[in-house]
Short mmCIF file of C-alpha atoms in Angstrom, two decimals:
data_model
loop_
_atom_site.label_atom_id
_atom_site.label_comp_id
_atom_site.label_asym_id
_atom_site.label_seq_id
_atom_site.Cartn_x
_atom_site.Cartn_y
_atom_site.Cartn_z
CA UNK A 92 -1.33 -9.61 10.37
CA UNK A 93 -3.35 -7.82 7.58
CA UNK A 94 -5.37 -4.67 8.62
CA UNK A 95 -8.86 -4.98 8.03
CA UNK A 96 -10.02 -1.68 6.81
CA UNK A 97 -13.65 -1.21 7.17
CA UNK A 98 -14.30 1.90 5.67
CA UNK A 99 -14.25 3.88 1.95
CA UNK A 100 -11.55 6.70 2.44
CA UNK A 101 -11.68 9.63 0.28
CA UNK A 102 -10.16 12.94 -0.25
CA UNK A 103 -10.40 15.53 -2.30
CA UNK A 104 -7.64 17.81 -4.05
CA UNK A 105 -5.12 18.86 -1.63
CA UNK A 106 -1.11 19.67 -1.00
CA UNK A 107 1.21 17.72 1.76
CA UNK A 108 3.59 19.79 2.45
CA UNK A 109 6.57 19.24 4.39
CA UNK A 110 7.63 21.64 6.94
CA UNK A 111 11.31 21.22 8.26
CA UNK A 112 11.94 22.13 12.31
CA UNK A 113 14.57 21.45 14.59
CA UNK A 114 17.74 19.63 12.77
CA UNK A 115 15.91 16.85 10.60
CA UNK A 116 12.30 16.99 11.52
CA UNK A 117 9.45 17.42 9.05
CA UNK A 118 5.68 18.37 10.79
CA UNK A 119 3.41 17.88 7.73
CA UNK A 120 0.70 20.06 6.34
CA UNK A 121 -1.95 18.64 4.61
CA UNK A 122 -4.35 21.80 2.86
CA UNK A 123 -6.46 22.19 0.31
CA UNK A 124 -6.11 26.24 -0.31
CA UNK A 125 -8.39 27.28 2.92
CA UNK A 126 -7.49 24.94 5.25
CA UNK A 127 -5.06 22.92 6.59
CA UNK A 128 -4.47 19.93 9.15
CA UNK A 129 -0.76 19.62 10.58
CA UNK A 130 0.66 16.22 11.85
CA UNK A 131 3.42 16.50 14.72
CA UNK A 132 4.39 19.69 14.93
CA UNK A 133 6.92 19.66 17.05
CA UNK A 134 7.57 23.51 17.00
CA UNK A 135 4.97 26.37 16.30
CA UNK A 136 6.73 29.14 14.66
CA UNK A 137 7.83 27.49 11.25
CA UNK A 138 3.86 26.19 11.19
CA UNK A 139 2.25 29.59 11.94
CA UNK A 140 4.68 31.05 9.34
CA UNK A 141 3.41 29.10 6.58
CA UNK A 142 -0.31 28.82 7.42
CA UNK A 143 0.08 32.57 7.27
CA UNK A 144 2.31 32.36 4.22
CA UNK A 145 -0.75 30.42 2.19
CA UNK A 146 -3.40 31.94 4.05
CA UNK A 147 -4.65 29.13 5.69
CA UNK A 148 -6.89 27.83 8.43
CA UNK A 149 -5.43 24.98 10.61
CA UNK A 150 -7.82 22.98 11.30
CA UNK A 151 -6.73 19.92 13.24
CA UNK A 152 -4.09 18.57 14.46
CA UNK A 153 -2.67 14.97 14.58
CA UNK A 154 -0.39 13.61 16.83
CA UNK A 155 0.96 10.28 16.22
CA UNK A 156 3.13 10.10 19.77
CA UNK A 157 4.25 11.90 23.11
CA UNK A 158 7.35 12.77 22.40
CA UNK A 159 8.46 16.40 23.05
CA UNK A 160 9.75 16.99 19.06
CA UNK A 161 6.57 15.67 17.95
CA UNK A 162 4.16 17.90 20.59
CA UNK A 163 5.91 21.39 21.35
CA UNK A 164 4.25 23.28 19.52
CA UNK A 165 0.38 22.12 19.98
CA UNK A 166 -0.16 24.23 23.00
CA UNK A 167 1.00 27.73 20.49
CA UNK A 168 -1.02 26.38 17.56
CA UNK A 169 -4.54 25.76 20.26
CA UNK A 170 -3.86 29.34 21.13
CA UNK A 171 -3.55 30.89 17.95
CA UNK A 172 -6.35 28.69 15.80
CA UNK A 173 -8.48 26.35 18.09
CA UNK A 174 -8.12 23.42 16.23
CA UNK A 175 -9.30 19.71 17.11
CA UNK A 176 -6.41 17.91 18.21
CA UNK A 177 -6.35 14.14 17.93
CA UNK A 178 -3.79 12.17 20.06
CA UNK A 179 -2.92 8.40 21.07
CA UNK A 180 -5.66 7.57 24.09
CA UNK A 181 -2.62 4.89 25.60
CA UNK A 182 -0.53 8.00 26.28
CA UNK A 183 -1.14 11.27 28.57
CA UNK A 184 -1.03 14.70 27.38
CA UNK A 185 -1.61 17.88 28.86
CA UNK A 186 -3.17 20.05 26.51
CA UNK A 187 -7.09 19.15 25.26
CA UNK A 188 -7.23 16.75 22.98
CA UNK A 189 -9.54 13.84 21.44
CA UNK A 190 -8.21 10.06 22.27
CA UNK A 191 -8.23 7.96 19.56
CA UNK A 192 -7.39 4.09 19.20
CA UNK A 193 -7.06 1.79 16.25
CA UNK A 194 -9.53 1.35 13.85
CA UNK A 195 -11.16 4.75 14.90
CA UNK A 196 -12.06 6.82 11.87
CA UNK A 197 -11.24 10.66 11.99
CA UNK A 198 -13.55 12.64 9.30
CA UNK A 199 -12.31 16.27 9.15
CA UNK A 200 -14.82 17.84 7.63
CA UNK A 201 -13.33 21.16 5.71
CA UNK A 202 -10.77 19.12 4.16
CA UNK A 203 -13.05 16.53 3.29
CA UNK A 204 -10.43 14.08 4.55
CA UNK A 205 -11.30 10.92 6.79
CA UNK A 206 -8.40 8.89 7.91
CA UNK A 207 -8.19 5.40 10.33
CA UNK A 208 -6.51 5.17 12.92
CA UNK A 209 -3.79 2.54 13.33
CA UNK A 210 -2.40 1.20 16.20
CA UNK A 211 1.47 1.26 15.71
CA UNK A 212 3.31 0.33 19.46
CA UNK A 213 6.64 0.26 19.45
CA UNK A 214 8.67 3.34 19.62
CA UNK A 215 6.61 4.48 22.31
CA UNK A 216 3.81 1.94 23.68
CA UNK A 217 0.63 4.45 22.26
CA UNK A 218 1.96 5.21 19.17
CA UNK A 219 -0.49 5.41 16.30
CA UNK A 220 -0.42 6.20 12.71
CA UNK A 221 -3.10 8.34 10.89
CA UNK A 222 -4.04 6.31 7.07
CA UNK A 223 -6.63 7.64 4.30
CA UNK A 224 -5.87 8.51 0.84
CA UNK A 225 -3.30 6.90 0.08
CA UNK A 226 -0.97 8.15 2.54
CA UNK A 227 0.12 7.03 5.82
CA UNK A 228 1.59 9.41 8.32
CA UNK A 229 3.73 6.97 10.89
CA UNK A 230 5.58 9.35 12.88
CA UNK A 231 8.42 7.49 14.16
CA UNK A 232 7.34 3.86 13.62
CA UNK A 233 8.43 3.27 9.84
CA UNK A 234 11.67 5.83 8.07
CA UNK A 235 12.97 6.20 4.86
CA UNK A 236 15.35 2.73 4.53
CA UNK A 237 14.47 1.97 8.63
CA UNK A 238 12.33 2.56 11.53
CA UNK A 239 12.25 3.68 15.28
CA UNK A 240 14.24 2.96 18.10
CA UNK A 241 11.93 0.98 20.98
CA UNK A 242 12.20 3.42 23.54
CA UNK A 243 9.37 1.84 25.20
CA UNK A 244 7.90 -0.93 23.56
CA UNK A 245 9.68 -4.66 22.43
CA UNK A 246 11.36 -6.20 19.33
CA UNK A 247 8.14 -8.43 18.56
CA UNK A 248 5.68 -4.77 19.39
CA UNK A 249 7.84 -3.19 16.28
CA UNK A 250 7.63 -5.55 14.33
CA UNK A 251 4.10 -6.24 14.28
CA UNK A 252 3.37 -2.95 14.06
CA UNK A 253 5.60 -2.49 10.87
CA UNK A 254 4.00 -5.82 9.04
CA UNK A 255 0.72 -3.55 9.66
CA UNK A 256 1.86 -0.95 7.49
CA UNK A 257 3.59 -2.87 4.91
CA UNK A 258 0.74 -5.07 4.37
CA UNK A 259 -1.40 -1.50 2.92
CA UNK A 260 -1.68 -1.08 -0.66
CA UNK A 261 2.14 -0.70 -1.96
CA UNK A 262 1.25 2.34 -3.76
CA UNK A 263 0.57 3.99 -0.18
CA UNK A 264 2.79 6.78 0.58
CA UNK A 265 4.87 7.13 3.19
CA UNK A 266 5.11 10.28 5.29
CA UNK A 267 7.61 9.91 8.52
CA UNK A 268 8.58 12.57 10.81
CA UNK A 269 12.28 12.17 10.47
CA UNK A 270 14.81 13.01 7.64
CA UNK A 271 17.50 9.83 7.99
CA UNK A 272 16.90 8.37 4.85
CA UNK A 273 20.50 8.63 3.95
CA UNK A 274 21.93 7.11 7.05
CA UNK A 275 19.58 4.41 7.01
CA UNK A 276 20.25 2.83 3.66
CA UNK A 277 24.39 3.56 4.38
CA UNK A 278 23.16 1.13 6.90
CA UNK A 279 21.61 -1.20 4.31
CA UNK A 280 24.35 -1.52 2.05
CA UNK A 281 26.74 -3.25 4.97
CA UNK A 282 23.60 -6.10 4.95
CA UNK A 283 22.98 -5.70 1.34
CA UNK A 284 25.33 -5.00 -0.80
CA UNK A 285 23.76 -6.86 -3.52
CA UNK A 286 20.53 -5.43 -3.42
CA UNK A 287 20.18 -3.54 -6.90
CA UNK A 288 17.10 -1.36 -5.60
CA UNK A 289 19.09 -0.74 -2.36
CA UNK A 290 21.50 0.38 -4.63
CA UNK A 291 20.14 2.83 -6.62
CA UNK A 292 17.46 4.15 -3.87
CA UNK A 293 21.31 5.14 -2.46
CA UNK A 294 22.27 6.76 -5.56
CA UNK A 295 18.71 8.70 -5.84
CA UNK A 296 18.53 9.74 -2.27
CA UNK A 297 21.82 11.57 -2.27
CA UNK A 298 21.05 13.43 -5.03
CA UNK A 299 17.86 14.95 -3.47
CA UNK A 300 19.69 15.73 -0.57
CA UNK A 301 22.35 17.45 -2.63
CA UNK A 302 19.49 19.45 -4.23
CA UNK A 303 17.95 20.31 -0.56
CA UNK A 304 14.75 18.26 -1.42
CA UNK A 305 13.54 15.58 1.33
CA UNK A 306 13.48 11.42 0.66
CA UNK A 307 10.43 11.53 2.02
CA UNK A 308 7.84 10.89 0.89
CA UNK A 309 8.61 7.36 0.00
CA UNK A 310 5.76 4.38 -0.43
CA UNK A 311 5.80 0.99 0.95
CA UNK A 312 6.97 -0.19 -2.46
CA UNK A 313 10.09 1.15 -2.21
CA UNK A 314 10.58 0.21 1.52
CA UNK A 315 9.93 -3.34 0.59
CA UNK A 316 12.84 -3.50 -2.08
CA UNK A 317 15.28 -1.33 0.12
CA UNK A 318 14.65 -1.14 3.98
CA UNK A 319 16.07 -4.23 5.75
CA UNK A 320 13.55 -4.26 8.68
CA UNK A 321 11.22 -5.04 6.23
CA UNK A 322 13.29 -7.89 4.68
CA UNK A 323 14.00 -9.73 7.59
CA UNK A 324 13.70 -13.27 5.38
CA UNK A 325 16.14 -11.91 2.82
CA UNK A 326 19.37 -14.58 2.85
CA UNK A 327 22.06 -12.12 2.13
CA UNK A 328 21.35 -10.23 5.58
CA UNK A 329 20.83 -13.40 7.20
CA UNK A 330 24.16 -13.95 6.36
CA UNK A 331 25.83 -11.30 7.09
CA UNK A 332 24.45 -10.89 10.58
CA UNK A 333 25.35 -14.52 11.30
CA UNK A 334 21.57 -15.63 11.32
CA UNK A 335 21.59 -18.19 8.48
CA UNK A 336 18.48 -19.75 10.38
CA UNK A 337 17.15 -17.36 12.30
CA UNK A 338 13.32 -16.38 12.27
CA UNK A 339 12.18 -12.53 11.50
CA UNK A 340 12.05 -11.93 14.93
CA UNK A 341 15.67 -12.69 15.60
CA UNK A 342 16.54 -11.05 12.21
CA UNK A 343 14.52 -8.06 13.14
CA UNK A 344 15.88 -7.64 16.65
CA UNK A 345 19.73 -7.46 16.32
CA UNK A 346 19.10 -5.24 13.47
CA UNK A 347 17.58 -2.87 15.37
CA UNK A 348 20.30 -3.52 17.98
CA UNK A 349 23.08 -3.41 15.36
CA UNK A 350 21.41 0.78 14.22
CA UNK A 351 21.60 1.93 17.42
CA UNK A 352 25.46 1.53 17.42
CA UNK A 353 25.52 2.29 13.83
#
């Protein structure tokens, strides 16, 4: 299904930076040299360290889902700043936050950034995704060469979810909360060997890595040539998962069933 969006979204200069916490993490910082907005941040102390290190003001906060990696370190951040915080309305949290639901638009002001709000269930059941400017921040719904596990929600919730995304301007940019780009598309190849884009996406990843840079971001683009949940009509995985005539759903599900053990 193709998202209507029903509203001009504009931004003015600014950084996304990514902030790495925990073992693969990244809580990302959107600024534009006097303040900032911070999506997920799962910890406090690396975020306080570098709004301090560019002498910024946070803002807001967005929180695409409930999970503990993605929330620890609101409560810190409220403390220290007072920011607006912005947060699925499906799910419960504890600290003081605004609800927001799809199609919502969130206009923060000293950024001059407005974003829409986009329902993404799957991983968890209220997940949401935060879209303006060409940029997408998806927490765990869409990675680098895959997506989420469905901790809470179903096969057919994921997917749809996913064909939301995808169907945004290719050119978006893709900003996930996870580093597993690598492992993901080492998960490709044994569906796709054949794939020349898979291929050299492969090639390009490991060499960021090897120069401590992050995959991310990457743009739906790229995830269309390379990231097999997205390509769930493409023969050559068809055939190797023994789905010759399956539908996407099918496809889509023992893929995701297939990652887990991978």
């Amino acid at each position: 299904m193709k998202l209507k969006l029903n509203v001009t979204l504009f931004i003015i200069m600014f950084n996304i930076i990514p902030i790495p916490a925990f073992q693969d993490n990244y809580i990302w910082l959107i600024e534009n040299g006097s303040h900032a907005v911070v999506v997920d941040p799962g910890d406090a102390t690396p975020v306080i360290a570098e709004l301090k290190k560019r002498s910024l003001a946070l803002s807001d906060i967005l929180i695409t889902h409930h999970h503990t990696d993605h929330i620890g370190g609101v409560d810190a951040l409220i403390r220290e700043y007072s920011p607006q915080v912005y947060a699925p309305a499906k799910e419960s949290y504890e600290f003081k936050h605004t609800p927001v639901l799809e199609g919502q638009i969130i206009n923060i002001t000293p950024l001059n950034l407005s974003l829409q709000v986009i329902d993404v269930g799957g991983h968890t059941i209220g997940h949401v995704a935060y879209y303006g400017a060409e940029s997408i921040f998806c927490g765990d719904t869409l990675f680098g060469g895959g997506c989420g596990r469905l901790f809470e929600g179903t096969p057919e919730q994921m997917f749809a979810s996913l064909q939301k995304i995808v169907n945004l301007p290719t050119e978006t940019a893709i900003y996930c909360a996870h580093e597993y780009t690598e492992r993901n598309l080492q998960f490709a190849k044994t569906l796709e060997n054949n794939n020349p884009a898979l291929n050299a996406r492969i090639l390009m990843s490991h060499e960021l890595r090897i120069a401590g840079l992050p995959t991310i971001p990457s743009s739906i683009a790229l995830e269309l040539a390379t990231n097999p949940f997205l390509r769930c009509t493409s023969q050559e995985i068809k055939d190797n998962l023994g789905l010759k005539i399956a539908d996407s759903i099918e496809v889509f599900t023992k893929l995701r069933q297939l990652r887990n053990q991978f």
